[in-house]
Short mmCIF file of C-alpha atoms in Angstrom, two decimals:
data_model
loop_
_atom_site.label_atom_id
_atom_site.label_comp_id
_atom_site.label_asym_id
_atom_site.label_seq_id
_atom_site.Cartn_x
_atom_site.Cartn_y
_atom_site.Cartn_z
CA UNK F 1 8.98 -26.88 -16.16
CA UNK F 2 7.16 -23.31 -14.42
CA UNK F 3 3.56 -23.57 -14.08
CA UNK F 4 1.45 -20.75 -14.56
CA UNK F 5 -1.90 -19.95 -12.04
CA UNK F 6 -5.19 -20.12 -13.78
CA UNK F 7 -7.40 -17.34 -12.88
CA UNK F 8 -10.58 -17.28 -10.93
CA UNK F 9 -13.52 -17.18 -13.41
CA UNK F 10 -14.24 -13.66 -13.90
CA UNK F 11 -17.73 -12.17 -13.41
CA UNK F 12 -19.90 -9.99 -15.83
CA UNK F 13 -21.91 -8.35 -12.90
CA UNK F 14 -21.24 -4.42 -13.20
CA UNK F 15 -19.15 -3.57 -9.84
CA UNK F 16 -21.41 -0.76 -9.35
CA UNK F 17 -24.41 -2.21 -7.97
CA UNK F 18 -21.89 -3.95 -5.45
CA UNK F 19 -23.44 -7.63 -6.25
CA UNK F 20 -19.87 -8.74 -6.01
CA UNK F 21 -18.70 -12.05 -5.40
CA UNK F 22 -18.04 -13.53 -1.70
CA UNK F 23 -14.35 -13.84 -2.23
CA UNK F 24 -14.33 -10.13 -3.32
CA UNK F 25 -15.83 -8.96 0.18
CA UNK F 26 -14.10 -11.36 2.21
CA UNK F 27 -11.22 -10.00 0.55
CA UNK F 28 -12.44 -6.10 1.55
CA UNK F 29 -13.57 -6.96 5.19
CA UNK F 30 -9.89 -8.78 5.48
CA UNK F 31 -8.29 -5.84 4.73
CA UNK F 32 -9.75 -3.41 6.65
CA UNK F 33 -9.44 -5.66 9.72
CA UNK F 34 -6.17 -6.06 9.30
CA UNK F 35 -5.13 -2.41 8.75
CA UNK F 36 -7.61 -1.51 11.47
CA UNK F 37 -5.35 -3.74 13.73
CA UNK F 38 -1.97 -3.46 12.36
CA UNK F 39 -0.35 -1.74 14.61
CA UNK F 40 3.29 -2.96 13.94
CA UNK F 41 4.66 -0.30 11.81
CA UNK F 42 2.99 2.81 12.60
CA UNK F 43 3.55 2.42 16.43
CA UNK F 44 7.03 0.79 15.91
CA UNK F 45 9.03 3.91 16.52
CA UNK F 46 7.12 4.36 20.06
CA UNK F 47 7.83 1.20 20.77
CA UNK F 48 11.52 1.63 19.96
CA UNK F 49 11.31 4.81 22.39
CA UNK F 50 9.98 3.21 25.03
CA UNK F 51 12.56 0.60 25.46
CA UNK F 52 15.13 3.39 25.61
CA UNK F 53 16.82 2.68 21.92
CA UNK F 54 19.14 5.75 20.59
CA UNK F 55 17.43 7.72 17.19
CA UNK F 56 19.98 5.99 15.45
CA UNK F 57 18.92 2.25 16.66
CA UNK F 58 15.39 3.33 16.13
CA UNK F 59 16.59 4.33 12.29
CA UNK F 60 17.87 0.80 11.76
CA UNK F 61 14.64 -1.04 13.20
CA UNK F 62 12.27 1.23 11.23
CA UNK F 63 14.26 0.84 8.05
CA UNK F 64 14.75 -2.55 8.15
CA UNK F 65 10.96 -3.06 8.23
CA UNK F 66 11.06 -0.89 5.12
CA UNK F 67 13.67 -3.63 3.64
CA UNK F 68 11.22 -6.22 4.75
CA UNK F 69 8.26 -4.83 2.94
CA UNK F 70 10.04 -4.49 -0.08
CA UNK F 71 11.19 -7.98 0.09
CA UNK F 72 7.34 -8.56 0.82
CA UNK F 73 6.10 -7.01 -2.26
CA UNK F 74 8.24 -8.46 -4.55
CA UNK F 75 8.09 -12.20 -2.83
CA UNK F 76 4.22 -11.92 -2.69
CA UNK F 77 3.93 -10.70 -6.33
CA UNK F 78 5.55 -13.40 -7.88
CA UNK F 79 4.14 -15.74 -5.44
CA UNK F 80 0.23 -15.10 -5.83
CA UNK F 81 1.14 -15.88 -9.70
CA UNK F 82 2.73 -19.23 -8.88
CA UNK F 83 0.87 -20.84 -6.33
CA UNK F 84 -2.25 -18.62 -6.12
CA UNK F 85 -3.74 -15.84 -3.81
CA UNK F 86 -5.17 -17.98 -1.00
CA UNK F 87 -1.92 -20.09 -0.66
CA UNK F 88 -0.05 -16.93 -0.24
CA UNK F 89 -1.78 -14.99 1.78
CA UNK F 90 -2.71 -18.13 4.17
CA UNK F 91 1.57 -18.18 4.29
CA UNK F 92 1.99 -14.69 5.17
CA UNK F 93 -1.01 -14.70 7.44
CA UNK F 94 0.24 -17.75 9.30
CA UNK F 95 3.94 -16.26 8.88
CA UNK F 96 2.92 -12.71 10.58
CA UNK F 97 0.70 -14.18 13.57
CA UNK F 98 4.41 -15.83 14.61
CA UNK F 99 6.62 -13.02 14.10
CA UNK F 100 4.64 -10.43 15.62
CA UNK F 101 4.66 -11.66 19.08
CA UNK F 102 8.41 -12.33 19.09
CA UNK F 103 8.54 -8.12 17.69
CA UNK F 104 6.69 -7.58 20.96
CA UNK F 105 8.64 -9.48 23.16
CA UNK F 106 12.70 -9.15 22.11
CA UNK F 107 14.67 -6.36 23.84
CA UNK F 108 17.91 -6.47 22.28
CA UNK F 109 18.88 -4.03 19.06
CA UNK F 110 19.98 -6.87 17.09
CA UNK F 111 16.88 -8.93 17.65
CA UNK F 112 14.72 -5.61 17.32
CA UNK F 113 15.99 -5.44 13.78
CA UNK F 114 15.60 -9.07 12.69
CA UNK F 115 12.36 -9.31 13.77
CA UNK F 116 11.27 -6.36 12.40
CA UNK F 117 12.82 -7.10 9.45
CA UNK F 118 10.77 -10.67 8.95
CA UNK F 119 7.48 -8.62 9.93
CA UNK F 120 8.14 -6.02 7.44
CA UNK F 121 8.35 -9.12 4.80
CA UNK F 122 4.49 -10.44 5.47
CA UNK F 123 3.32 -6.79 7.17
CA UNK F 124 1.20 -6.04 3.68
CA UNK F 125 1.69 -9.17 1.63
CA UNK F 126 -1.95 -9.09 1.23
CA UNK F 127 -1.91 -5.69 -1.04
CA UNK F 128 -0.73 -7.84 -4.41
CA UNK F 129 -2.77 -10.65 -3.39
CA UNK F 130 -5.90 -8.78 -3.44
CA UNK F 131 -4.81 -6.60 -6.73
CA UNK F 132 -4.67 -10.46 -8.27
CA UNK F 133 -7.98 -11.12 -7.21
CA UNK F 134 -9.45 -8.02 -8.18
CA UNK F 135 -7.88 -7.96 -11.70
CA UNK F 136 -8.75 -11.92 -12.21
CA UNK F 137 -12.19 -11.28 -10.95
CA UNK F 138 -13.55 -8.03 -12.72
CA UNK F 139 -12.80 -8.05 -16.49
CA UNK F 140 -13.47 -4.52 -16.99
CA UNK F 141 -10.95 -1.45 -16.48
CA UNK F 142 -14.10 0.82 -14.56
CA UNK F 143 -14.77 -2.45 -12.45
CA UNK F 144 -11.25 -2.81 -11.13
CA UNK F 145 -11.26 0.81 -10.67
CA UNK F 146 -14.09 0.67 -8.68
CA UNK F 147 -13.16 -1.83 -6.45
CA UNK F 148 -9.75 -0.75 -5.74
CA UNK F 149 -11.18 2.67 -4.98
CA UNK F 150 -13.42 1.08 -2.44
CA UNK F 151 -10.47 -1.49 -1.13
CA UNK F 152 -8.36 1.87 -0.62
CA UNK F 153 -11.51 3.58 1.42
CA UNK F 154 -11.57 0.60 3.94
CA UNK F 155 -7.30 0.43 4.04
CA UNK F 156 -7.79 4.41 5.65
CA UNK F 157 -10.64 3.79 7.51
CA UNK F 158 -8.88 0.90 8.86
CA UNK F 159 -6.27 3.21 9.65
CA UNK F 160 -8.70 5.88 11.23
CA UNK F 161 -8.78 2.77 14.09
CA UNK F 162 -5.26 2.17 14.18
CA UNK F 163 -4.32 5.53 14.90
CA UNK F 164 -7.08 6.10 17.65
CA UNK F 165 -7.60 2.21 19.13
CA UNK F 166 -3.63 1.96 19.15
CA UNK F 167 -3.30 5.05 20.57
CA UNK F 168 -5.83 4.14 23.42
CA UNK F 169 -4.10 0.38 23.86
CA UNK F 170 -0.89 2.07 24.25
CA UNK F 171 -1.96 4.16 27.37
CA UNK F 172 -3.74 1.33 29.19
CA UNK F 173 -2.11 -1.96 28.01
CA UNK F 174 1.43 -1.13 26.92
CA UNK F 175 2.86 -1.11 23.33
CA UNK F 176 3.52 -4.91 23.03
CA UNK F 177 0.36 -5.46 23.57
CA UNK F 178 -0.51 -3.58 19.82
CA UNK F 179 1.86 -6.06 18.69
CA UNK F 180 -0.28 -9.10 20.11
CA UNK F 181 -3.35 -7.97 18.68
CA UNK F 182 -2.23 -7.73 15.03
CA UNK F 183 -0.78 -11.04 15.59
CA UNK F 184 -4.43 -12.26 16.47
CA UNK F 185 -5.89 -10.20 13.46
CA UNK F 186 -3.97 -11.81 10.83
CA UNK F 187 -4.41 -15.36 11.95
CA UNK F 188 -8.22 -14.58 12.15
CA UNK F 189 -7.35 -13.61 8.21
CA UNK F 190 -5.64 -16.70 7.50
CA UNK F 191 -8.42 -18.99 8.59
CA UNK F 192 -10.67 -16.63 6.55
CA UNK F 193 -8.71 -17.10 3.73
CA UNK F 194 -8.87 -20.90 4.02
CA UNK F 195 -12.51 -20.79 4.60
CA UNK F 196 -13.94 -18.42 2.10
CA UNK F 197 -11.21 -18.41 -0.98
CA UNK F 198 -11.29 -21.10 -3.49
CA UNK F 199 -8.42 -22.68 -4.07
CA UNK F 200 -6.18 -22.31 -7.74
CA UNK F 201 -5.78 -25.04 -9.82
CA UNK F 202 -2.64 -24.82 -11.94
CA UNK F 203 -1.62 -25.67 -15.27
CA UNK F 204 1.32 -25.57 -17.53
CA UNK F 205 1.71 -22.64 -19.86
CA UNK F 206 5.34 -22.43 -20.65
CA UNK F 207 4.85 -19.71 -23.52
CA UNK F 208 2.96 -17.32 -20.70
CA UNK F 209 4.98 -17.87 -17.77
CA UNK F 210 7.78 -17.09 -20.01
CA UNK F 211 6.27 -13.87 -20.79
CA UNK F 212 4.86 -12.73 -17.89
CA UNK F 213 7.91 -13.21 -15.69
CA UNK F 214 9.90 -10.79 -13.57
CA UNK F 215 12.44 -10.46 -16.56
CA UNK F 216 9.80 -8.82 -18.94
CA UNK F 217 8.68 -6.51 -15.79
CA UNK F 218 11.80 -5.29 -15.64
CA UNK F 219 12.66 -4.21 -18.80
CA UNK F 220 9.12 -2.77 -18.81
CA UNK F 221 10.43 1.04 -19.52
CA UNK F 222 6.92 1.93 -18.34
CA UNK F 223 6.95 -0.02 -15.29
CA UNK F 224 9.75 1.79 -14.24
CA UNK F 225 8.46 5.25 -15.24
CA UNK F 226 5.33 4.21 -13.51
CA UNK F 227 7.34 3.48 -10.48
CA UNK F 228 9.32 6.79 -10.16
CA UNK F 229 6.51 8.73 -10.56
CA UNK F 230 4.74 6.71 -7.77
CA UNK F 231 7.40 6.57 -5.37
CA UNK F 232 7.99 10.31 -5.44
CA UNK F 233 4.28 10.66 -4.88
CA UNK F 234 4.06 7.77 -1.83
CA UNK F 235 7.12 9.59 -0.51
CA UNK F 236 4.82 12.40 0.44
CA UNK F 237 1.87 9.48 1.23
CA UNK F 238 3.93 7.43 3.25
CA UNK F 239 4.85 10.43 5.48
CA UNK F 240 1.73 10.44 7.10
CA UNK F 241 2.45 7.34 8.88
CA UNK F 242 6.43 7.74 8.95
CA UNK F 243 7.85 10.95 9.07
CA UNK F 244 4.60 12.59 10.63
CA UNK F 245 5.32 11.12 14.19
CA UNK F 246 9.13 12.13 14.02
CA UNK F 247 7.63 15.66 13.26
CA UNK F 248 5.29 15.64 16.19
CA UNK F 249 7.82 14.33 18.40
CA UNK F 250 9.79 16.94 18.03
CA UNK F 251 7.50 19.17 18.88
CA UNK F 252 6.90 17.41 21.67
CA UNK F 253 3.93 15.19 20.66
CA UNK F 254 3.06 11.88 22.07
CA UNK F 255 1.51 8.81 20.30
CA UNK F 256 -2.06 9.77 21.46
CA UNK F 257 -1.80 13.03 19.53
CA UNK F 258 -0.89 10.95 16.59
CA UNK F 259 -3.77 8.88 16.42
CA UNK F 260 -6.14 12.11 16.33
CA UNK F 261 -3.90 12.57 12.86
CA UNK F 262 -4.93 9.05 11.50
CA UNK F 263 -8.39 9.85 12.43
CA UNK F 264 -8.36 12.97 10.65
CA UNK F 265 -6.84 11.29 7.95
CA UNK F 266 -9.70 8.77 7.76
CA UNK F 267 -12.29 10.95 8.23
CA UNK F 268 -11.33 13.08 4.96
CA UNK F 269 -11.45 9.69 3.18
CA UNK F 270 -14.97 8.38 4.57
CA UNK F 271 -15.86 12.06 3.32
CA UNK F 272 -14.76 12.33 -0.12
CA UNK F 273 -14.67 8.51 -1.31
CA UNK F 274 -18.07 7.96 -1.78
CA UNK F 275 -17.75 11.29 -4.43
CA UNK F 276 -14.33 10.55 -5.67
CA UNK F 277 -14.34 6.77 -6.38
CA UNK F 278 -17.42 6.90 -8.65
CA UNK F 279 -15.99 9.99 -10.70
CA UNK F 280 -12.66 7.75 -11.08
CA UNK F 281 -14.36 4.97 -12.10
CA UNK F 282 -16.08 7.12 -14.64
CA UNK F 283 -12.72 8.52 -15.93
CA UNK F 284 -11.44 5.07 -16.24
CA UNK F 285 -14.15 3.57 -18.60
CA UNK F 286 -12.86 6.28 -21.04
CA UNK F 287 -10.07 4.02 -22.00
CA UNK F 288 -7.41 6.60 -22.00
CA UNK F 289 -4.20 6.23 -19.48
CA UNK F 290 -4.88 8.11 -16.07
CA UNK F 291 -1.43 9.45 -16.14
CA UNK F 292 -2.51 12.83 -15.95
CA UNK F 293 -4.54 12.49 -12.55
CA UNK F 294 -1.23 10.82 -11.25
CA UNK F 295 0.37 13.90 -11.76
CA UNK F 296 -2.51 15.42 -9.89
CA UNK F 297 -2.11 13.19 -7.20
CA UNK F 298 1.74 14.29 -6.65
CA UNK F 299 1.21 17.77 -6.84
CA UNK F 300 -1.71 17.31 -4.15
CA UNK F 301 0.28 14.83 -1.87
CA UNK F 302 3.45 17.31 -2.08
CA UNK F 303 1.20 20.34 -1.07
CA UNK F 304 -1.03 18.59 1.34
CA UNK F 305 1.99 16.97 3.29
CA UNK F 306 4.04 19.86 3.10
CA UNK F 307 2.02 21.91 5.08
CA UNK F 308 3.05 18.95 8.28
CA UNK F 309 6.47 20.71 8.20
CA UNK F 310 4.61 23.92 9.12
CA UNK F 311 2.81 22.56 11.86
CA UNK F 312 3.27 22.61 15.36
CA UNK F 313 0.48 21.57 17.32
CA UNK F 314 -1.99 18.57 16.90
CA UNK F 315 -4.68 20.35 15.36
CA UNK F 316 -2.63 21.85 12.89
CA UNK F 317 -1.15 18.11 11.97
CA UNK F 318 -4.61 16.83 11.68
CA UNK F 319 -5.00 18.94 9.13
CA UNK F 320 -2.16 18.65 7.26
CA UNK F 321 -2.92 14.39 7.32
CA UNK F 322 -6.51 15.35 5.81
CA UNK F 323 -5.55 17.44 3.59
CA UNK F 324 -3.29 14.93 2.01
CA UNK F 325 -6.57 12.95 1.61
CA UNK F 326 -7.75 13.63 -1.80
CA UNK F 327 -4.09 13.05 -3.21
CA UNK F 328 -4.18 9.66 -1.37
CA UNK F 329 -7.07 8.46 -3.42
CA UNK F 330 -6.39 9.71 -6.54
CA UNK F 331 -2.69 8.38 -6.46
CA UNK F 332 -4.08 4.52 -5.15
CA UNK F 333 -7.14 4.12 -7.82
CA UNK F 334 -4.83 6.27 -10.64
CA UNK F 335 -1.67 3.54 -10.34
CA UNK F 336 -3.43 0.63 -10.03
CA UNK F 337 -5.46 1.50 -13.39
CA UNK F 338 -1.84 2.16 -14.84
CA UNK F 339 -0.61 -1.41 -13.37
CA UNK F 340 -3.40 -2.87 -14.78
CA UNK F 341 -3.38 -1.69 -18.38
CA UNK F 342 0.73 -2.16 -18.22
CA UNK F 343 0.54 -5.43 -17.03
CA UNK F 344 0.16 -8.76 -19.64
CA UNK F 345 -1.52 -11.88 -18.97
CA UNK F 346 -0.38 -13.97 -16.26
CA UNK F 347 1.24 -11.67 -14.74
CA UNK F 348 -0.61 -9.10 -12.60
CA UNK F 349 0.91 -10.19 -9.30
CA UNK F 350 4.33 -9.60 -10.12
CA UNK F 351 3.64 -6.13 -11.97
CA UNK F 352 1.47 -5.51 -8.46
CA UNK F 353 4.20 -6.40 -6.55
CA UNK F 354 6.78 -4.41 -8.18
CA UNK F 355 4.48 -1.55 -7.89
CA UNK F 356 4.09 -2.31 -4.41
CA UNK F 357 8.02 -2.01 -3.50
CA UNK F 358 7.64 1.47 -3.74
CA UNK F 359 5.96 1.79 -1.05
CA UNK F 360 8.17 -0.10 1.00
CA UNK F 361 11.09 2.13 -0.78
CA UNK F 362 9.18 5.13 0.12
CA UNK F 363 8.68 3.89 3.80
CA UNK F 364 12.52 3.85 3.91
CA UNK F 365 12.63 7.21 2.43
CA UNK F 366 10.30 9.63 3.98
CA UNK F 367 11.57 8.70 7.40
CA UNK F 368 15.02 9.36 6.61
CA UNK F 369 14.03 12.33 4.66
CA UNK F 370 12.02 13.85 7.75
CA UNK F 371 15.68 13.26 9.84
CA UNK F 372 17.46 15.27 7.32
CA UNK F 373 14.86 17.74 7.13
CA UNK F 374 14.68 18.41 10.78
CA UNK F 375 18.31 18.04 11.05
CA UNK F 376 19.48 20.61 8.37
CA UNK F 377 16.43 23.33 9.27
CA UNK F 378 13.57 21.60 10.71
CA UNK F 379 9.79 22.21 9.40
CA UNK F 380 10.51 24.64 6.55
CA UNK F 381 13.06 22.54 4.97
CA UNK F 382 10.62 19.16 5.60
CA UNK F 383 7.72 21.44 3.84
CA UNK F 384 10.16 22.12 0.84
CA UNK F 385 11.67 18.69 0.39
CA UNK F 386 8.18 17.01 0.49
CA UNK F 387 6.58 19.87 -1.64
CA UNK F 388 9.61 18.83 -4.21
CA UNK F 389 9.14 15.30 -4.04
CA UNK F 390 5.66 15.89 -5.06
CA UNK F 391 6.57 18.12 -8.10
CA UNK F 392 9.35 15.54 -9.28
CA UNK F 393 6.72 13.25 -9.23
CA UNK F 394 4.13 14.88 -11.69
CA UNK F 395 7.25 16.03 -13.84
CA UNK F 396 7.85 12.22 -14.47
CA UNK F 397 4.19 11.61 -15.73
CA UNK F 398 5.31 13.62 -18.74
CA UNK F 399 7.20 10.77 -20.23
CA UNK F 400 5.18 8.08 -18.84
CA UNK F 401 2.03 9.35 -20.91
CA UNK F 402 4.20 9.69 -23.61
CA UNK F 403 5.47 6.08 -23.33
CA UNK F 404 2.21 4.40 -22.89
CA UNK F 405 1.01 6.48 -25.41
CA UNK F 406 3.59 5.25 -27.80
CA UNK F 407 3.11 1.94 -26.88
CA UNK F 408 -0.48 1.49 -27.75
CA UNK F 409 0.15 3.43 -30.88
CA UNK F 410 2.38 0.68 -32.00
CA UNK F 411 -0.30 -1.90 -31.08
CA UNK F 412 -2.41 -0.34 -33.42
CA UNK F 413 -0.50 -0.68 -36.47
#
C-alpha cells in the first residue's frame, strides 16, 4: 500500500524576524546558487547557434527542454510527497551533475534534443521540493508568503549573476564551460542537501494518500483556473528568459547584451523586494485569497514585457526587463499563497508541482509565440500578443476568485 511522507516539524518562530530553521536557510542559499550558476537554459539558444544549428532545430531543442521541465515539475512534486524533499533533491541534483556535461559536449541534433529533454527534467526540480519544505516548516500563511517572497528574491538575484557571469564566461571560456559550471553547482547543492536537510520518516496513511493523490488534484476546478491564469502571466514572465533572446538576436544584439537585461531585471528585484515582500505578507495575513493581486500581476507583466516588442537597443530591452519586475514579484507570491490555500494535507508537493508545470508550458509557449510574432509583423505583433496574454490571465482570475469563495462558503456551512 502507498505511504505518505511525514512533514518536518513545524516552527512557531515568526517568519518576520528571520530566525528560520537551518533547513530553510540551506534551501534559500542553495536556490540562489543553482540559479546564479544555472546557465543551461538561458544560454541554450546561443549554444545551439554556436554549433551552426538552424532556427528550426534550435526551436526543437528549446522546446524539448520545456517538455522535460514539465515532466520534472509534476514528477518532482509527486516524489517530494512520497519519498521526502531531501531524497528528491539529491536524486535530481545527481542526475543534473551527469547530464549537463553531456549537453555541453554532444554535437548531433538528436543528441542535443535528448540531452535537453533530460536536463529540463532536473533543471528546476528544486522548486516544488522547496515549496514543500516551506509549507511544512511554517504553519501560517503570512510566514509562508514572506519566506516564499525571499525565495523569489534569491532566484532573481541569482538570475542577475546568471546573465552577467554567463555572458563573461561565454566570451572568455566558451559556451560549453557554462554547462560544466552548472553541473558543478548542482553537485555541490546535492551534497549540501545530504548534509543539511533532515531525512523524512515515513508512515502509512492510506486515507490521506487517497485524498491527496493526483486524481484529486486534476479534478480540482480551482487548480485548473489558477493554472490557466498563471500560465498566461508566466508566458509574459518567461519571455524575459525565452522570447527576449530571440527578439534581441533579431535586432543583432549578442549574449553580452542579453546578460545586461538580466542585470537590470535583478537590480529592480533588489530594489523592490524589500518593500513589496513584507507588504504582500501582510496582505496574506488578512486571510482572503490573493486573486485580485494575481490579476494585477498578469496585467503588469503583459504591459512590462510588451515593451520589449518595441525595443531595438540594449538600454530599451533593459528597461522592459526591469518594468516586468513588480508583476513578477506579485505573481509568484500570490500564486504560491493560492496553491497553499488549495492544497489538501499531504499534497503540497503535488499541487506545487502541477502549478510549476505551468512554468514549463510557458517556457514552451513563449518562444513559439515570439517566433510567430517575429514572422507575422515583428516587434509590434510581439507587443500585442504579450499584452493580450496578460489581459487574458487577469480575466481568468474572476472565475477563480468566485470558485474559491464558493468552496470556502461550503466549508463554513
